[in-house]
Coordinates of C-alpha atoms in Angstrom, one line a residue:
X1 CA 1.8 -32.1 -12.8
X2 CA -1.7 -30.7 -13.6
X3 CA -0.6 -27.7 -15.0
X4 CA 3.1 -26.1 -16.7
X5 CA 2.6 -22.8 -14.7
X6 CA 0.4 -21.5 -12.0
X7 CA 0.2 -17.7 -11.3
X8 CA 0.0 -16.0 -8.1
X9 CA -0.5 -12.1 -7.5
X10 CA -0.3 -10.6 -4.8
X11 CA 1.7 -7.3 -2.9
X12 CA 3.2 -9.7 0.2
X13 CA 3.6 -6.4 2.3
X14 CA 4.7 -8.9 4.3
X15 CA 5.2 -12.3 3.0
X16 CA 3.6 -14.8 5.6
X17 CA 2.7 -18.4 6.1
X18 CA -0.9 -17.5 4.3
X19 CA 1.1 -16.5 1.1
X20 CA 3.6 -20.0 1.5
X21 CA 0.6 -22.3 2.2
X22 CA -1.0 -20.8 -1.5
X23 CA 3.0 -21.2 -3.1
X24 CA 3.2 -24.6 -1.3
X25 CA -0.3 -25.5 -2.7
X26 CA 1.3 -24.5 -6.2
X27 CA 4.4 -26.5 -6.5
X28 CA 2.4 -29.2 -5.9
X29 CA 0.6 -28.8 -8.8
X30 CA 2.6 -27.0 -11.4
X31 CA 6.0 -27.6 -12.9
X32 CA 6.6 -23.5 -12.2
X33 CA 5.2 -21.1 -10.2
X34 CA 5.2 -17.4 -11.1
X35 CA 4.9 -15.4 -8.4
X36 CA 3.5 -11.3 -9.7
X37 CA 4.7 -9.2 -7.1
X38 CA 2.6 -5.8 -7.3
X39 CA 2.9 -2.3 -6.5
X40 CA 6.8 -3.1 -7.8
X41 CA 7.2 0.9 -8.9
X42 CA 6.0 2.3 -5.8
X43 CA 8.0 4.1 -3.3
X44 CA 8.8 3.1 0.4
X45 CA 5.5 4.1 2.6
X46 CA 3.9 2.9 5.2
X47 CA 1.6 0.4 3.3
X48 CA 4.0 -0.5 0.8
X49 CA 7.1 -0.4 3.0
X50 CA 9.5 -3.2 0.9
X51 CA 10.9 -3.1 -2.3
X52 CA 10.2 -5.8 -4.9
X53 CA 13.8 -7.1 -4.3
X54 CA 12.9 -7.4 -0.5
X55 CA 10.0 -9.0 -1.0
X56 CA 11.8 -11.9 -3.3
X57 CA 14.3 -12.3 -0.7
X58 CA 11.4 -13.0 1.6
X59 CA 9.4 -15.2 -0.7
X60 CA 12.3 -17.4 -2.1
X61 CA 13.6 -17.8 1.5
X62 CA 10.9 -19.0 2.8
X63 CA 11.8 -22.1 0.7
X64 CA 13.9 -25.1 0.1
X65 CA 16.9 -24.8 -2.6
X66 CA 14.6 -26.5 -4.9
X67 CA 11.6 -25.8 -4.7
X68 CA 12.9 -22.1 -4.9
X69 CA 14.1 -23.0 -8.3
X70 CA 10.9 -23.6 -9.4
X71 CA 9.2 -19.8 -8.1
X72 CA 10.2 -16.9 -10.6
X73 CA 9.0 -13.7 -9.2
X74 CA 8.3 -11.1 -11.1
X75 CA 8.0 -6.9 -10.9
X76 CA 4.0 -5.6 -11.7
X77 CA 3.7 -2.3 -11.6
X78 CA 0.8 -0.3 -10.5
X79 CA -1.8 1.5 -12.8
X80 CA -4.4 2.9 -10.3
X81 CA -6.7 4.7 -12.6
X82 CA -5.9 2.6 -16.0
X83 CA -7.1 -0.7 -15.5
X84 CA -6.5 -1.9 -19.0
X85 CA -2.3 -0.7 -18.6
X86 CA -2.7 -3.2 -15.6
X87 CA -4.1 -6.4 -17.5
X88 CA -1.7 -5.5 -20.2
X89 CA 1.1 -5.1 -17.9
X90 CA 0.3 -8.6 -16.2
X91 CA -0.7 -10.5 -19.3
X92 CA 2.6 -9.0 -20.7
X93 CA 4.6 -10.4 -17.3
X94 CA 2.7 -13.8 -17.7
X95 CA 3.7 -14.4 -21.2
X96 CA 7.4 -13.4 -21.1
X97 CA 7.8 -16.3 -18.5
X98 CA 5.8 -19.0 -20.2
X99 CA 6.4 -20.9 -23.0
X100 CA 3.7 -20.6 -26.1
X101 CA 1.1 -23.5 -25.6
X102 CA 1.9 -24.2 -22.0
X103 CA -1.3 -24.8 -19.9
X104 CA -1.6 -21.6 -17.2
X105 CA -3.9 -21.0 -14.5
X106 CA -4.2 -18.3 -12.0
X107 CA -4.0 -19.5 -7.9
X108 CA -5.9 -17.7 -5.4
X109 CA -8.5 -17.9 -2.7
X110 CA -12.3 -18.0 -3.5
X111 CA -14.4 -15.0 -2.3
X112 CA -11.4 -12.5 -1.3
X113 CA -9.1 -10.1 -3.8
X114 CA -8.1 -13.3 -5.6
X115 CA -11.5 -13.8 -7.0
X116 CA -10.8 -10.5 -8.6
X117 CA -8.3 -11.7 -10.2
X118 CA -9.2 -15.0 -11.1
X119 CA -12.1 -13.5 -13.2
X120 CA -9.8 -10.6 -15.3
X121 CA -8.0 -14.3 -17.5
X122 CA -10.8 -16.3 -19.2
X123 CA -7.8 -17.0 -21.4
X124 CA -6.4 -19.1 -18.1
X125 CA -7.5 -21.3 -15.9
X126 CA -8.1 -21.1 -12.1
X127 CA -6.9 -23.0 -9.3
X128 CA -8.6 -22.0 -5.8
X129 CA -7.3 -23.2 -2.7
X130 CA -8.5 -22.6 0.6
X131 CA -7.3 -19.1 2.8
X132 CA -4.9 -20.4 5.6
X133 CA -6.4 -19.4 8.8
X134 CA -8.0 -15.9 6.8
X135 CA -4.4 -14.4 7.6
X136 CA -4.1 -10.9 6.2
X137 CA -0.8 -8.6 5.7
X138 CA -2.4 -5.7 6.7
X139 CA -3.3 -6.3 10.2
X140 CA 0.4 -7.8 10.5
X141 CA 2.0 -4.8 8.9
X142 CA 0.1 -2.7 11.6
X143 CA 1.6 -4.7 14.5
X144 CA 5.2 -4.9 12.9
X145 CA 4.9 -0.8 12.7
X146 CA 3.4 0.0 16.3
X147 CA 4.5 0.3 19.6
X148 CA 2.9 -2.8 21.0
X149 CA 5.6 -5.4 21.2
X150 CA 3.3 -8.0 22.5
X151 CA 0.9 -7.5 19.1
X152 CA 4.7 -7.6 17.1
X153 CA 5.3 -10.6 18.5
X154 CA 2.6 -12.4 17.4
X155 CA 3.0 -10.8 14.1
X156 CA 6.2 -12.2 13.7
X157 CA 4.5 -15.7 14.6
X158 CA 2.3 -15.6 11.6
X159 CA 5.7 -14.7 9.1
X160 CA 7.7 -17.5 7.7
X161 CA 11.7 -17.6 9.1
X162 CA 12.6 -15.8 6.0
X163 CA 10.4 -13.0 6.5
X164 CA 11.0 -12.7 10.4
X165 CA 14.4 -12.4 10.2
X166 CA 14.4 -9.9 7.7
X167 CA 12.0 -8.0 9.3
X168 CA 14.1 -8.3 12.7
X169 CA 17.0 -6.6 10.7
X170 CA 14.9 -3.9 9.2
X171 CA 13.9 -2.2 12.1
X172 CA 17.4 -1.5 12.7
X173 CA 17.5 0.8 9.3
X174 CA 17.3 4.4 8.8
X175 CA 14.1 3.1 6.1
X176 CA 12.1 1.6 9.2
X177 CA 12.8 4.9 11.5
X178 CA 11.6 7.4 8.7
X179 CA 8.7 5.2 8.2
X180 CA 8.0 5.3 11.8
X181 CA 8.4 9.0 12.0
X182 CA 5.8 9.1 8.7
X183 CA 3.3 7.1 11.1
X184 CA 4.0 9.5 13.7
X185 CA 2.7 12.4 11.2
X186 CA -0.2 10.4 10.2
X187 CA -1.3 9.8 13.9
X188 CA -1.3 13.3 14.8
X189 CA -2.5 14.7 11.6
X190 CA -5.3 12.3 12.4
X191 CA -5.9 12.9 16.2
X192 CA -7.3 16.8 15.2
X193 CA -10.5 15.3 13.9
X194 CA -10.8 12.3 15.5
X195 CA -13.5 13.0 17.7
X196 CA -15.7 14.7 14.4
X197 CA -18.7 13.1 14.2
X198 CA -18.3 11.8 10.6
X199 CA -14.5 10.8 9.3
X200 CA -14.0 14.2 7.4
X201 CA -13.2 13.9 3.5
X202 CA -10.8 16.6 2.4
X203 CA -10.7 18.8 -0.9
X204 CA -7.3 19.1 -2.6
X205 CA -6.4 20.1 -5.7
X206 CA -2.8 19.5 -7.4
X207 CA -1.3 21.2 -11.0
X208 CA 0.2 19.5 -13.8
X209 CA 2.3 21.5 -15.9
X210 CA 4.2 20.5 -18.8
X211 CA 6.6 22.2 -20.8
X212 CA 9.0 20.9 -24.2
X213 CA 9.3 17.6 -22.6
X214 CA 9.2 18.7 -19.1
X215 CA 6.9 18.1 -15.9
X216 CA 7.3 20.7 -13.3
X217 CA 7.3 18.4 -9.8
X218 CA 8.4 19.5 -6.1
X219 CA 10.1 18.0 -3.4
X220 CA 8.2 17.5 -0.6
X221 CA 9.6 18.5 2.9
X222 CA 7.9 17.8 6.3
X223 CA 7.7 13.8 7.8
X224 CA 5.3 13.1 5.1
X225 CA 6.2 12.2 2.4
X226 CA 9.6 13.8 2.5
X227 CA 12.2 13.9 -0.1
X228 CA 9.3 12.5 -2.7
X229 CA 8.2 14.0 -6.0
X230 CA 5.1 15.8 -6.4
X231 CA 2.8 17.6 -8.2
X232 CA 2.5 21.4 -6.9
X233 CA -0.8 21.5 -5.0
X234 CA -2.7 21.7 -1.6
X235 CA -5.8 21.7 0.3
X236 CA -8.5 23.9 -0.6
X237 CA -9.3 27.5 1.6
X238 CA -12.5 27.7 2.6
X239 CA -13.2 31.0 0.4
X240 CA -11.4 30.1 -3.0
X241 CA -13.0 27.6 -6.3
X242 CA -10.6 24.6 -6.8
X243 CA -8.7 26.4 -10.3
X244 CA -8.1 29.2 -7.7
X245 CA -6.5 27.2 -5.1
X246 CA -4.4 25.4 -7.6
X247 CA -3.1 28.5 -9.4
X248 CA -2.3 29.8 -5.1
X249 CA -0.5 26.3 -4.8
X250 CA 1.6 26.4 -7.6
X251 CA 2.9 30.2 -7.0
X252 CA 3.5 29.4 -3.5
X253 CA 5.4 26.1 -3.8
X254 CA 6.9 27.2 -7.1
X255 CA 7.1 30.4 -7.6
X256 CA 6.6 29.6 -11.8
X257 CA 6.9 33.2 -13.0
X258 CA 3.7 33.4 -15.0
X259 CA 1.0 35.5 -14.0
X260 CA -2.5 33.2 -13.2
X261 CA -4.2 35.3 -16.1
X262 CA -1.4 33.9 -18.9
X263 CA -0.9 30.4 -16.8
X264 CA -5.0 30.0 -16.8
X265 CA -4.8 30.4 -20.8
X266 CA -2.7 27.0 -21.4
X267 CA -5.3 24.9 -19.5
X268 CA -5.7 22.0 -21.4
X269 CA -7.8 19.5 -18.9
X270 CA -8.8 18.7 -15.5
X271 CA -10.0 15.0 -13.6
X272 CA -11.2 14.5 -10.2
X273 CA -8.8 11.5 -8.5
X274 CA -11.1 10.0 -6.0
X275 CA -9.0 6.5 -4.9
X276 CA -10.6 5.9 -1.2
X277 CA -7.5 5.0 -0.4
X278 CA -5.0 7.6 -2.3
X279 CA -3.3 9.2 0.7
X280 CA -3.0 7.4 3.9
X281 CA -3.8 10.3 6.3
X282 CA -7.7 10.1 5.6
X283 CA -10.2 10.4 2.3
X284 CA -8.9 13.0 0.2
X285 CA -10.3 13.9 -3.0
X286 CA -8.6 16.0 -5.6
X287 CA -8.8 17.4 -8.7
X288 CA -6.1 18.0 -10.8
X289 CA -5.6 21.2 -13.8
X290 CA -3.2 19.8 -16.7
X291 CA -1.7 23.0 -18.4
X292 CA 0.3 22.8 -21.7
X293 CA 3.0 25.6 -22.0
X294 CA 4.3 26.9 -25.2
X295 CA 7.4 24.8 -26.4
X296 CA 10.9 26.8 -25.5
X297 CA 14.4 26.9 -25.3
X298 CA 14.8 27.6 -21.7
X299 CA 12.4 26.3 -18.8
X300 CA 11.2 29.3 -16.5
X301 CA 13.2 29.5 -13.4
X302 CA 11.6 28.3 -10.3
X303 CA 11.9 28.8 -6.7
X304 CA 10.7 26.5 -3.9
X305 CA 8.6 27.9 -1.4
X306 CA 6.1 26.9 1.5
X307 CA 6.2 23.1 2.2
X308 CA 8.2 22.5 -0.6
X309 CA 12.1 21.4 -0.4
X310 CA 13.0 22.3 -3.9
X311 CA 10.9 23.0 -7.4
X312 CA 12.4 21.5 -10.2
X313 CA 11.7 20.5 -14.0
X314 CA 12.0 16.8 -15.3
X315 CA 12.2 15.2 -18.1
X316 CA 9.5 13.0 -19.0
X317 CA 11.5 10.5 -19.4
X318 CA 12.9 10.2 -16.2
X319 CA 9.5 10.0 -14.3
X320 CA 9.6 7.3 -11.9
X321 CA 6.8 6.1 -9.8
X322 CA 9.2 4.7 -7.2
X323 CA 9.9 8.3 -6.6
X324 CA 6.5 10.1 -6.8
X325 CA 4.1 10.7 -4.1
X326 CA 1.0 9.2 -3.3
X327 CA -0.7 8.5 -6.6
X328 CA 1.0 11.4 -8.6
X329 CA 2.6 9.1 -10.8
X330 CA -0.5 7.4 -11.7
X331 CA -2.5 10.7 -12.0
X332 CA 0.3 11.9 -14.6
X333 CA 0.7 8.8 -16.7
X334 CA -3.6 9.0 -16.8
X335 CA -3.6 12.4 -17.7
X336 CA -0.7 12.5 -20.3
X337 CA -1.9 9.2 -21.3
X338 CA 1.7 7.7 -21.1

């Protein structure tokens, strides 16, 4: 074998014959193939719709008893705005599954996202292979979540066994229905300016509060999104500054029983997250205001209002971005630097 290990990353939203030609390619030439499976703490939407777990079954499936032996996926989270946490977080997943002195190489295709990647290791090799028949998840992932059964179809033809037939059985779960219903949202929410003649960008701004340990989060309601965390926050009125539609937000979604005066006093920061592709109902562009309450034995009481389910306090600790909305996770773990 020309090399002990050869690494490939990727999200495999789905897995399909593309990604098994590149793992194929692999085991050809490697004792062991890891496989980095991204965007592991992200929660169920409609562009990350499978868990890591989900995505192994698919991947290791889609092989022979043996050769599965040889694939170790692993979890890589995401660190949208910290691209240092993400090469440490993958160098970190690369050498907790190789041995010390073992000859490593990253696999990928030549002028695509792999190139990206092959250029972030000069401390490993590359192995390029050639993009089977320029196949795509995206486009697939479309067709698997529209209402053209023809376009699923031929979707399906493009998946490896493994991956149809788990597909086939989730869109008989209640996951696949809410994700259709979020498409739903997104389609309308869409179809008001679709006939503008420029794709509109839209202004938001969100609030990070922390107290003694605490992050004060929602729970959003409505298709989109629902039953994730977020940070309190909205789209900007036409008539208010961006610190005045956050401080609006928060008391409307919250209810946080300090006055904008006192609240306005503990800001500690504020960063513009601009991500073109942050929120999957078109460009949104937001800034976010960090406050930093006094320390205290008891949290202020909150009260969810507006378009949010509940308004809660939670521990730092327990932040997980398999739970948070959109980017919020990210935006918090920049801003905290955590």
């Amino acid at each position: 074998m020309q090399f002990d290990y050869l690494v490939f990353i990727g999200r495999f939203q789905p897995f399909h014959q593309g990604h098994q030609y590149v793992i194929r390619q692999a085991l050809q030439h490697a004792k062991q193939v890891i496989v980095l499976v991204g965007s592991a703490n992200s929660p169920r939407t409609l562009s990350n719709p499978f868990d890591f777990f989900e995505r192994c079954s698919m991947i290791l499936g889609s092989f022979t008893t043996d050769d599965a032996s040889r694939i170790i996926c692993v979890p890589l989270a995401d660190a949208i705005y910290n691209d240092n946490r993400w090469l440490l977080d993958t160098q970190r997943c690369i050498m907790d599954n190789t041995d010390d002195g073992a000859n490593i190489a990253i696999i990928g295709h030549d002028k695509d996202e792999s190139s990206y990647y092959l250029g972030l290791f000069p401390q490993y090799g590359s192995f390029l292979v050639e993009n089977f028949e320029n196949l795509s998840a995206t486009p697939l992932r479309h067709a698997y979540f529209g209402d053209d059964d023809a376009a699923r179809d031929r979707a399906y033809a493009r998946m490896t066994d493994a991956s149809r037939q788990f597909l086939q059985a989730f869109m008989q779960t209640a996951d696949y229905a809410t994700l259709k219903q979020q498409l739903g949202e997104i389609q309308r929410y869409q179809a008001a300016w679709q006939h503008a003649p420029y794709p509109p960008i839209f202004a938001t701004t969100d609030a990070l509060i922390v107290q003694s340990g605490h992050i004060l989060l929602i729970e959003r309601g409505g298709d989109y999104g629902q039953g994730l965390y977020a940070l309190p926050g909205g789209f900007v009125d036409p008539h208010e500054n961006l610190l005045s539609a956050c401080l609006r937000e928060v008391h409307e979604e919250t209810n946080l029983p300090i006055d904008a005066q006192t609240l306005t006093s503990h800001l500690k920061a504020s960063q513009t997250f601009d991500a073109p592709k942050r929120s999957q109902r078109g460009r949104t562009i937001t800034t976010v205001y960090y406050f930093q309450l006094p320390a205290t034995t008891q949290l202020p009481v909150l009260t969810a209002g507006d378009d949010a389910k509940r308004a809660f306090w939670l521990p730092l600790a327990k932040l997980d971005g398999r739970q948070m909305f959109e980017d919020h996770y990210s935006i918090i773990c920049k801003m905290l630097g955590i």
